[in-house]
Amino acid sequence: MSGASQPDVRRYLVQPGGSIGGELRVPGDKSISHRALMLGGIAEGRTEIRGFLASEDCLATLRALQALGVRIDRPEEHRVIVEGVGLDGLQAPAAPLDMGNAGTAMRLFMGLLAPQRFDSILVGDASLMRRPMERVAGPLRMMGADIETHEGRPPVRIRGGRTLRAIDFQLPVASAQVKSAILLATLWADGRTKLTEPAPTRDHTERMLRAFGVELLRDGLQVALQGGQTLRGTEVDVPADFSSAAFFIVAGCLAAERGLVIRDVGINPTRTGLLDMLREMGADIRVHPHAGSSAGADLEPVADIEVRASRLRGIQVPESLVPLAIDEFPIFFIAAACAEGETLVRGALELRVKESDRLAVMAEGLGRLGVKHQLLEDGLWIRGGEGFGGGTIDSHGDHRIAMSFAVASLRARAPIEILDVANVATSFPGFLETARQAGLGIELL
Ligand code: S3P
């Protein structure tokens, strides 16, 4: 039932040391690209997406929408035209929809498909088939959906033909994916959904719904949405992905003696917790916002980020920053291993249910490279400042783990080999070339 997942033999070999510098641009934002496709698909009229991330994850969303009867053209690699079919226009898929490695795609599609007239089944690769889906299925059932998981995990089976009703719901976990799935389902529901988050999470869905003409009220940690609103096709400019820029922000902190500039990066404040953490460690990071990009709550703010090598000190990470840096912990742990003294992260249990168990897999990799650390139930303690030895790291097929250990090589004493790296293409096609351009001695074996 799961999408084919072949044992992967591709690996990186990264030479120790070196310096980082110059100017670069990373690919488009993954979260925003998924959402632009989905909202474009259910809008009235045409949507043009520029700066689209043509990665495996987003292509899974694109193909699933095509299987649901949405016409999508890609005249250029990063330009996509979606011919929206409106709220009533999706068609029954002929086969299970394969989300590949993409948790965001699966969870958001659960919200989008639960209110449809037809049945659907969602599957994914070996990593996605292990990830928890009840966090979305539960609230959707409260709305009236008929939805089944296999012991809490995919495959997800959705029976169509149900009329959904809005809910008043307190999210038990700080998860933008859960919030977004419920908001999407509400578009077809009777009444007004009110969600309360335990802590702020990325708000790309809310911003983009507004850009498609939907009214939505935000009051602190609460968001309210009236069902039955029509979306109007629009133009979406996708900024470069902060989570991809993060690898080079940290690389710059470690080894950009003359500075490194990363262009056109999305700096939505619900995504940039890493900047606060690194600055607290003593990093020299300057953010140059683009004029006009932060005007209006439906626009995604954009900036050039300039970073220079500096001495980092260990910190205690405030738990409130965890959801705002949720995808950046693998690379943050590399920064912590290079910082003088101790760094402590707690309240990060969610890291255990990402593409891999990111606490355990990072602890294993840091151990291999001789970094003193302690794995905690909900976090990690690291004593940094002694650099890395060389060795072989198993990324466990997790794209962000693979890229993080590539950056670690800047402070290593011997080459680092990183196994199972094909999934880097799920979020950052072209990573190898960009990393080389920046100054990393990396090759694909
Ligand atoms: C995402 C939300 C986050 C993040 C994921 C993308 C999104 O997951 O880790 O990579 O696009 O909504 P959670 O909301 O489950 O924490």
Short mmCIF file of N, CA, C and O in Angstrom, two decimals, residues 37-38 41-42 60-72 83-99 105-106 108-114 116-122 158 188:
data_model
loop_
_atom_site.label_atom_id
_atom_site.label_comp_id
_atom_site.label_asym_id
_atom_site.label_seq_id
_atom_site.Cartn_x
_atom_site.Cartn_y
_atom_site.Cartn_z
N LEU A 37 -0.75 25.72 -4.33
CA LEU A 37 -1.35 24.72 -5.23
C LEU A 37 -2.75 24.33 -4.77
O LEU A 37 -3.70 24.31 -5.55
N MET A 38 -2.87 24.02 -3.48
CA MET A 38 -4.17 23.54 -2.98
C MET A 38 -5.24 24.61 -3.07
O MET A 38 -6.34 24.35 -3.56
N GLY A 41 -6.23 25.24 -6.54
CA GLY A 41 -7.05 24.14 -7.08
C GLY A 41 -8.52 24.28 -6.74
O GLY A 41 -9.38 23.91 -7.55
N ILE A 42 -8.83 24.83 -5.55
CA ILE A 42 -10.24 24.89 -5.13
C ILE A 42 -10.82 26.30 -5.29
O ILE A 42 -11.94 26.57 -4.86
N ALA A 60 4.41 16.07 -5.26
CA ALA A 60 3.40 15.10 -4.81
C ALA A 60 2.04 15.80 -4.68
O ALA A 60 1.01 15.27 -5.10
N THR A 61 2.05 17.00 -4.13
CA THR A 61 0.80 17.77 -4.03
C THR A 61 0.26 18.11 -5.42
O THR A 61 -0.94 17.98 -5.69
N LEU A 62 1.16 18.53 -6.30
CA LEU A 62 0.75 18.89 -7.66
C LEU A 62 0.10 17.69 -8.37
O LEU A 62 -1.00 17.80 -8.94
N ARG A 63 0.74 16.53 -8.28
CA ARG A 63 0.19 15.34 -8.96
C ARG A 63 -1.13 14.90 -8.34
O ARG A 63 -2.04 14.46 -9.03
N ALA A 64 -1.24 15.03 -7.01
CA ALA A 64 -2.50 14.64 -6.35
C ALA A 64 -3.64 15.53 -6.83
O ALA A 64 -4.74 15.05 -7.10
N LEU A 65 -3.38 16.82 -6.96
CA LEU A 65 -4.43 17.73 -7.45
C LEU A 65 -4.82 17.38 -8.88
O LEU A 65 -6.00 17.40 -9.24
N GLN A 66 -3.83 17.02 -9.69
CA GLN A 66 -4.15 16.60 -11.07
C GLN A 66 -5.02 15.35 -11.04
O GLN A 66 -5.98 15.23 -11.79
N ALA A 67 -4.69 14.42 -10.13
CA ALA A 67 -5.49 13.19 -10.02
C ALA A 67 -6.91 13.49 -9.54
O ALA A 67 -7.82 12.69 -9.73
N LEU A 68 -7.10 14.67 -8.92
CA LEU A 68 -8.43 15.09 -8.46
C LEU A 68 -9.13 15.95 -9.51
O LEU A 68 -10.14 16.60 -9.22
N GLY A 69 -8.54 16.02 -10.71
CA GLY A 69 -9.21 16.69 -11.82
C GLY A 69 -8.85 18.16 -12.02
O GLY A 69 -9.51 18.87 -12.78
N VAL A 70 -7.80 18.65 -11.34
CA VAL A 70 -7.40 20.05 -11.50
C VAL A 70 -6.37 20.16 -12.62
O VAL A 70 -5.39 19.40 -12.63
N ARG A 71 -6.60 21.10 -13.55
CA ARG A 71 -5.62 21.29 -14.62
C ARG A 71 -4.49 22.20 -14.12
O ARG A 71 -4.73 23.31 -13.63
N ILE A 72 -3.26 21.69 -14.23
CA ILE A 72 -2.11 22.46 -13.76
C ILE A 72 -1.04 22.43 -14.84
O ILE A 72 -0.68 21.36 -15.33
N GLU A 83 -5.66 25.97 -12.87
CA GLU A 83 -7.01 26.34 -13.29
C GLU A 83 -7.96 25.83 -12.22
O GLU A 83 -8.29 24.65 -12.18
N GLY A 84 -8.35 26.72 -11.32
CA GLY A 84 -9.17 26.32 -10.16
C GLY A 84 -10.51 25.73 -10.60
O GLY A 84 -11.09 26.17 -11.60
N VAL A 85 -10.98 24.73 -9.86
CA VAL A 85 -12.26 24.08 -10.21
C VAL A 85 -13.38 24.52 -9.26
O VAL A 85 -14.53 24.10 -9.41
N GLY A 86 -13.05 25.39 -8.28
CA GLY A 86 -14.07 25.85 -7.34
C GLY A 86 -14.33 24.81 -6.26
O GLY A 86 -13.85 23.67 -6.34
N LEU A 87 -15.12 25.20 -5.24
CA LEU A 87 -15.33 24.31 -4.09
C LEU A 87 -16.07 23.03 -4.48
O LEU A 87 -15.94 22.02 -3.80
N ASP A 88 -16.82 23.07 -5.60
CA ASP A 88 -17.60 21.87 -5.97
C ASP A 88 -17.00 21.07 -7.10
O ASP A 88 -17.62 20.14 -7.60
N GLY A 89 -15.78 21.42 -7.50
CA GLY A 89 -15.28 20.85 -8.76
C GLY A 89 -14.32 19.69 -8.67
O GLY A 89 -13.95 19.12 -9.70
N LEU A 90 -13.88 19.29 -7.47
CA LEU A 90 -12.89 18.18 -7.42
C LEU A 90 -13.57 16.87 -7.84
O LEU A 90 -14.76 16.65 -7.57
N GLN A 91 -12.80 16.00 -8.50
CA GLN A 91 -13.32 14.72 -9.00
C GLN A 91 -12.69 13.57 -8.22
O GLN A 91 -11.56 13.68 -7.76
N ALA A 92 -13.39 12.44 -8.17
CA ALA A 92 -12.87 11.26 -7.46
C ALA A 92 -11.57 10.80 -8.12
O ALA A 92 -11.49 10.70 -9.35
N PRO A 93 -10.52 10.53 -7.33
CA PRO A 93 -9.27 10.02 -7.91
C PRO A 93 -9.43 8.55 -8.31
O PRO A 93 -10.20 7.83 -7.67
N ALA A 94 -8.67 8.12 -9.32
CA ALA A 94 -8.81 6.74 -9.80
C ALA A 94 -8.04 5.76 -8.92
O ALA A 94 -8.30 4.55 -8.97
N ALA A 95 -7.09 6.25 -8.12
CA ALA A 95 -6.22 5.37 -7.34
C ALA A 95 -5.86 6.09 -6.04
O ALA A 95 -6.11 7.30 -5.91
N PRO A 96 -5.26 5.36 -5.07
CA PRO A 96 -4.79 6.04 -3.86
C PRO A 96 -3.84 7.19 -4.22
O PRO A 96 -3.08 7.09 -5.18
N LEU A 97 -3.90 8.26 -3.43
CA LEU A 97 -3.06 9.44 -3.69
C LEU A 97 -1.76 9.26 -2.92
O LEU A 97 -1.78 9.08 -1.69
N ASP A 98 -0.62 9.33 -3.61
CA ASP A 98 0.68 9.07 -3.00
C ASP A 98 1.35 10.40 -2.62
O ASP A 98 1.73 11.18 -3.49
N MET A 99 1.50 10.62 -1.32
CA MET A 99 2.06 11.88 -0.82
C MET A 99 3.58 11.82 -0.67
O MET A 99 4.19 12.75 -0.16
N ALA A 105 1.58 17.61 2.93
CA ALA A 105 0.62 17.27 1.88
C ALA A 105 -0.44 16.33 2.44
O ALA A 105 -1.64 16.56 2.28
N MET A 106 -0.01 15.29 3.16
CA MET A 106 -1.01 14.32 3.64
C MET A 106 -1.99 14.98 4.60
O MET A 106 -3.21 14.83 4.48
N LEU A 108 -2.80 18.22 5.10
CA LEU A 108 -3.67 19.24 4.51
C LEU A 108 -4.69 18.60 3.57
O LEU A 108 -5.85 19.02 3.52
N PHE A 109 -4.29 17.57 2.84
CA PHE A 109 -5.25 16.88 1.96
C PHE A 109 -6.35 16.20 2.77
O PHE A 109 -7.48 16.08 2.31
N MET A 110 -6.03 15.74 3.98
CA MET A 110 -7.09 15.13 4.81
C MET A 110 -8.21 16.16 5.03
O MET A 110 -9.40 15.83 4.90
N GLY A 111 -7.82 17.40 5.32
CA GLY A 111 -8.82 18.46 5.52
C GLY A 111 -9.58 18.79 4.25
O GLY A 111 -10.78 19.06 4.27
N LEU A 112 -8.88 18.74 3.15
CA LEU A 112 -9.47 19.11 1.86
C LEU A 112 -10.38 18.00 1.32
O LEU A 112 -11.37 18.26 0.64
N LEU A 113 -10.06 16.75 1.64
CA LEU A 113 -10.81 15.63 1.05
C LEU A 113 -11.97 15.16 1.93
O LEU A 113 -12.94 14.59 1.41
N ALA A 114 -11.88 15.37 3.26
CA ALA A 114 -12.94 14.88 4.16
C ALA A 114 -14.32 15.41 3.76
O ALA A 114 -15.30 14.67 3.89
N GLN A 116 -15.50 16.04 0.75
CA GLN A 116 -15.88 15.81 -0.66
C GLN A 116 -16.98 14.75 -0.78
O GLN A 116 -17.24 14.00 0.15
N ARG A 117 -17.59 14.67 -1.97
CA ARG A 117 -18.67 13.69 -2.22
C ARG A 117 -18.11 12.29 -2.38
O ARG A 117 -18.82 11.30 -2.25
N PHE A 118 -16.81 12.19 -2.72
CA PHE A 118 -16.23 10.89 -3.11
C PHE A 118 -15.26 10.38 -2.04
O PHE A 118 -14.83 11.14 -1.16
N ASP A 119 -14.91 9.09 -2.16
CA ASP A 119 -13.97 8.46 -1.23
C ASP A 119 -12.53 8.71 -1.71
O ASP A 119 -12.30 8.89 -2.90
N SER A 120 -11.59 8.68 -0.78
CA SER A 120 -10.18 8.75 -1.19
C SER A 120 -9.30 8.05 -0.16
O SER A 120 -9.69 7.86 0.99
N ILE A 121 -8.12 7.65 -0.64
CA ILE A 121 -7.13 6.97 0.22
C ILE A 121 -5.80 7.70 0.05
O ILE A 121 -5.40 8.01 -1.07
N LEU A 122 -5.14 7.98 1.18
CA LEU A 122 -3.85 8.67 1.15
C LEU A 122 -2.75 7.74 1.65
O LEU A 122 -2.88 7.15 2.73
N ILE A 158 -10.72 7.90 3.58
CA ILE A 158 -11.76 8.92 3.78
C ILE A 158 -13.00 8.50 2.98
O ILE A 158 -12.89 8.20 1.78
N TRP A 188 -15.91 23.98 3.56
CA TRP A 188 -17.11 23.28 3.08
C TRP A 188 -18.14 23.08 4.20
O TRP A 188 -19.15 22.42 3.98
#
